[in-house]
Short mmCIF file of C-alpha atoms in Angstrom, two decimals:
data_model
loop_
_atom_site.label_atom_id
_atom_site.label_comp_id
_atom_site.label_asym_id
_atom_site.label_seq_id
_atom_site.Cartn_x
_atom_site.Cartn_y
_atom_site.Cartn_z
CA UNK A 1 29.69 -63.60 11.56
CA UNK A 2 26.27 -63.61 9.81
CA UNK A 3 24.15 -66.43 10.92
CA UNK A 4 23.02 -68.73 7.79
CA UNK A 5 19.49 -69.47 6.97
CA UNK A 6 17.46 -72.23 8.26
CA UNK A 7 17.53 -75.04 5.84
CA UNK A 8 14.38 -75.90 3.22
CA UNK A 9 14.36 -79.42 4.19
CA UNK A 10 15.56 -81.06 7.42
CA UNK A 11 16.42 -84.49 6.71
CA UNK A 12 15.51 -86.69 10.01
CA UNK A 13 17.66 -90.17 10.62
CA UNK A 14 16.39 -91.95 13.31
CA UNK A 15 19.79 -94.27 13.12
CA UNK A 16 23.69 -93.80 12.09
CA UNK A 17 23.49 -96.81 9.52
CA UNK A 18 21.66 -96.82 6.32
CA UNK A 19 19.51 -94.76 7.12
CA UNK A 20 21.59 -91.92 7.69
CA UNK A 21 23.53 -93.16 4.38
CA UNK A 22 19.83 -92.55 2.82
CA UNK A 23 19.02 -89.16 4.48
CA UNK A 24 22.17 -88.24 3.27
CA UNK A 25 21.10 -88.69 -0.53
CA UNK A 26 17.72 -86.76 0.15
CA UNK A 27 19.68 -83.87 1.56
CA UNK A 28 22.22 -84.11 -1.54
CA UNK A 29 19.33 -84.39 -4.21
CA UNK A 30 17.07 -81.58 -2.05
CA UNK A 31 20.33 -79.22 -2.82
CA UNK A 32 20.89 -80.68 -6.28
CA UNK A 33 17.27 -79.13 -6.88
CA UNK A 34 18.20 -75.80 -5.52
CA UNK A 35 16.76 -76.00 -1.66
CA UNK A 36 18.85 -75.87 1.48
CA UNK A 37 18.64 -78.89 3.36
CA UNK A 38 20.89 -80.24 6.56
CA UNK A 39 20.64 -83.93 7.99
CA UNK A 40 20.00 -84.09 11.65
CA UNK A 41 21.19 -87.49 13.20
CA UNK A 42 19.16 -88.38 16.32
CA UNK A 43 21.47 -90.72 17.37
CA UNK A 44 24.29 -88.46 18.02
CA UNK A 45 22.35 -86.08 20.03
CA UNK A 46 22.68 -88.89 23.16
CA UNK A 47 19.25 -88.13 24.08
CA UNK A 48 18.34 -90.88 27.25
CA UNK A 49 15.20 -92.95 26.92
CA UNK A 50 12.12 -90.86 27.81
CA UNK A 51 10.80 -91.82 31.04
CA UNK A 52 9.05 -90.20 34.05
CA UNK A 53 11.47 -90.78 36.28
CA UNK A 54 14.10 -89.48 33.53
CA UNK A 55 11.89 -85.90 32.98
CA UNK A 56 12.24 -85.45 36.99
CA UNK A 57 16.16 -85.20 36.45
CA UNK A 58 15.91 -82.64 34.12
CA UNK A 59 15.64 -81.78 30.22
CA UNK A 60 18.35 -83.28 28.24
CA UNK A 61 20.76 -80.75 26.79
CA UNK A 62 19.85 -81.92 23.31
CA UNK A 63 16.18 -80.86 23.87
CA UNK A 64 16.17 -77.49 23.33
CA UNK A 65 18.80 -77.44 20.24
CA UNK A 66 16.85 -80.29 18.52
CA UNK A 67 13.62 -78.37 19.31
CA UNK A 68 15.37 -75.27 17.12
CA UNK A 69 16.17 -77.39 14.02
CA UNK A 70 12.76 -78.98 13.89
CA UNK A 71 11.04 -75.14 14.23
CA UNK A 72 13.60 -73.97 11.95
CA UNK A 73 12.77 -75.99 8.83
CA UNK A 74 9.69 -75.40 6.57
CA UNK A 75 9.51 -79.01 5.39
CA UNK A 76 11.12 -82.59 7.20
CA UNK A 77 11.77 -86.22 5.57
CA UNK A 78 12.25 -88.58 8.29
CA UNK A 79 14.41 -91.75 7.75
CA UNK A 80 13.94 -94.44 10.02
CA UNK A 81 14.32 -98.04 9.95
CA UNK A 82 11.71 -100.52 11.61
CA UNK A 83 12.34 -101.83 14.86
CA UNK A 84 10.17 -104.76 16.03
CA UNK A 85 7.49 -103.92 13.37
CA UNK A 86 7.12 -100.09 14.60
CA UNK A 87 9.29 -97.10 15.13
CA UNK A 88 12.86 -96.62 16.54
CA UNK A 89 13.32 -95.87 20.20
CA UNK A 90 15.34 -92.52 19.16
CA UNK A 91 12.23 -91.05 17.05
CA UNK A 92 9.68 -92.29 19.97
CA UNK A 93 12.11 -90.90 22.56
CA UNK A 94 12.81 -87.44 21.14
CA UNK A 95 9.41 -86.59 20.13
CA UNK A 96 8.58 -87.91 23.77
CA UNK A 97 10.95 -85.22 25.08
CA UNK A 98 10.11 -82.80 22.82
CA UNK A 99 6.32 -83.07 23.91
CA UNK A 100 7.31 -82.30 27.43
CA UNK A 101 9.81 -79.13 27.00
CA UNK A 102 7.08 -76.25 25.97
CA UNK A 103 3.56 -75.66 25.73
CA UNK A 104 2.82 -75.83 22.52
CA UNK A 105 4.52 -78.99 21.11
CA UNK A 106 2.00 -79.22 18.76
CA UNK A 107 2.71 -76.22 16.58
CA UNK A 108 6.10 -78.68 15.57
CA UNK A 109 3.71 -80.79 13.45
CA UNK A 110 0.90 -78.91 12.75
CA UNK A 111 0.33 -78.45 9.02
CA UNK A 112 4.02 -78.97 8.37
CA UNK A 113 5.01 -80.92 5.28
CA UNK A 114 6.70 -84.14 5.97
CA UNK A 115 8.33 -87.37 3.87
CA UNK A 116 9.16 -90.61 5.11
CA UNK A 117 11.84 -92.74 4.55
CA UNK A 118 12.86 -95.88 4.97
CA UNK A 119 15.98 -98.80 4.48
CA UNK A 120 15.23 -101.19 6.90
CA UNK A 121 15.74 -105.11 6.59
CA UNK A 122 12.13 -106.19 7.51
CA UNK A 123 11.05 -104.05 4.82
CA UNK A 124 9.84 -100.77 6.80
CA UNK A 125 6.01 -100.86 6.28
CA UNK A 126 4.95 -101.73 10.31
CA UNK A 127 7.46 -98.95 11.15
CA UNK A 128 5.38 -96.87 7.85
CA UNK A 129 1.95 -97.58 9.40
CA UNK A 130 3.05 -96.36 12.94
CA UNK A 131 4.87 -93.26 11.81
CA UNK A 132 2.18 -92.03 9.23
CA UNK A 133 -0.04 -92.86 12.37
CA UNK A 134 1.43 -90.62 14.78
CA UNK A 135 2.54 -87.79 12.36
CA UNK A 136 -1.18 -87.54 11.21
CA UNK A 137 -2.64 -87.60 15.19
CA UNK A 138 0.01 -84.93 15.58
CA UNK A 139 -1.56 -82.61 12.95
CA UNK A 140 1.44 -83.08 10.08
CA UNK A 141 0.53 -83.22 6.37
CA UNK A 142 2.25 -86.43 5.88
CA UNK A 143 3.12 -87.03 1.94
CA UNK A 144 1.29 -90.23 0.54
CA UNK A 145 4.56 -90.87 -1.43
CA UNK A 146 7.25 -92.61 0.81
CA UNK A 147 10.07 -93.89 0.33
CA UNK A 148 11.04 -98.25 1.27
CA UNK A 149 14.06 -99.84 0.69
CA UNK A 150 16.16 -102.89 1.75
CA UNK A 151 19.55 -104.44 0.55
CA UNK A 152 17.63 -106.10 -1.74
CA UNK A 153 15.67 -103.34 -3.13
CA UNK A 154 17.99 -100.23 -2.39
CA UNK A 155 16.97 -96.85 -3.00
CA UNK A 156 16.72 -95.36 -6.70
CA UNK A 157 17.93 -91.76 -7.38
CA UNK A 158 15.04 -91.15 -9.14
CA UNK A 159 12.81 -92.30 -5.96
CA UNK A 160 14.46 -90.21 -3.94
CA UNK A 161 14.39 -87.45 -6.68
CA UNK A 162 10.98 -87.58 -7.38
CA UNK A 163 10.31 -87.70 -3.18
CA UNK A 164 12.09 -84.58 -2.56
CA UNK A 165 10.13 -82.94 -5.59
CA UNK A 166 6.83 -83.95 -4.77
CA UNK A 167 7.93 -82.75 -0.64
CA UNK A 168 8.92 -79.56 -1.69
CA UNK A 169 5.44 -79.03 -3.59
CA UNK A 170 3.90 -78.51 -0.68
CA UNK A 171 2.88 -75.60 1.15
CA UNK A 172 2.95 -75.54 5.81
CA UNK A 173 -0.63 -75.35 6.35
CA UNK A 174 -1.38 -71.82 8.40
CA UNK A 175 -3.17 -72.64 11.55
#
């Protein structure tokens, strides 16, 4: 059995509500304009709460497959709600176990494309601030264009269209 090919676009959901209802529209419009994409739910990948105490048990299983994906893909939109004005413990948590697994957790982010999404009932833009924050100080290319929505203001096809157009633009950055 042939392997398939790494997807275009890996679409990121940092929960299994709305926001993986949203990734799930990027992914669908990213392969409505002709590039693979797959959506990667954190959430079901039971990763435990990063801790010190937690890396001296041992990497998590879902480490090292989660750690493929990410390599895998050419270009990412994450979609993550806001927690407490910042970001969800399941992005903070796997990009905390992802930074202890190798050496060179670094060459993840560096000069790779990524989106950012958002539905998220306090509106998303703490969690916005903090994620642009830590993609940048991780060496991403972070698209200026992103993506908020609420119940009251839910996501537009064309939004998410014109996101996955302007995403897919872009070039990784050879370091």
């Amino acid at each position: 059995m042939a392997l398939s090919p790494p997807p275009d676009l890996l679409v990121i959901a940092a929960s299994n509500g709305e926001n993986l209802k949203l990734a799930r529209r990027i992914a669908a419009q990213a392969e409505h304009q002709c590039h693979t994409a797959k959506v990667l739910d954190l959430t079901s990948l039971g990763l435990p709460l990063f801790t010190p105490v937690a890396k001296e048990a041992g990497m998590p299983d879902g480490v090292a497959p989660l750690h493929q994906q990410l390599i895998a893909a050419t270009h990412w939109v994450i979609c993550a709600p806001e927690y407490n004005g910042s970001i969800p413990p399941a992005f903070t948590s796997a990009v905390a176990w992802l930074s202890v697994q190798g050496d060179d957790f670094r060459s993840l982010f560096n000069g790779r494309p990524i989106a950012m999404a958002s539905f998220s009932g306090g509106g998303g833009m703490g969690m916005s601030m903090s994620l642009r924050n830590q993609l940048s100080h991780l060496g991403a290319q972070v698209l200026g264009r992103q993506l908020m929505s609420n119940h009251a203001k839910p996501p537009k096809d064309e939004s998410i269209r014109d996101l996955v157009h302007l995403l897919m633009q872009m070039q990784p950055l050879k370091l």
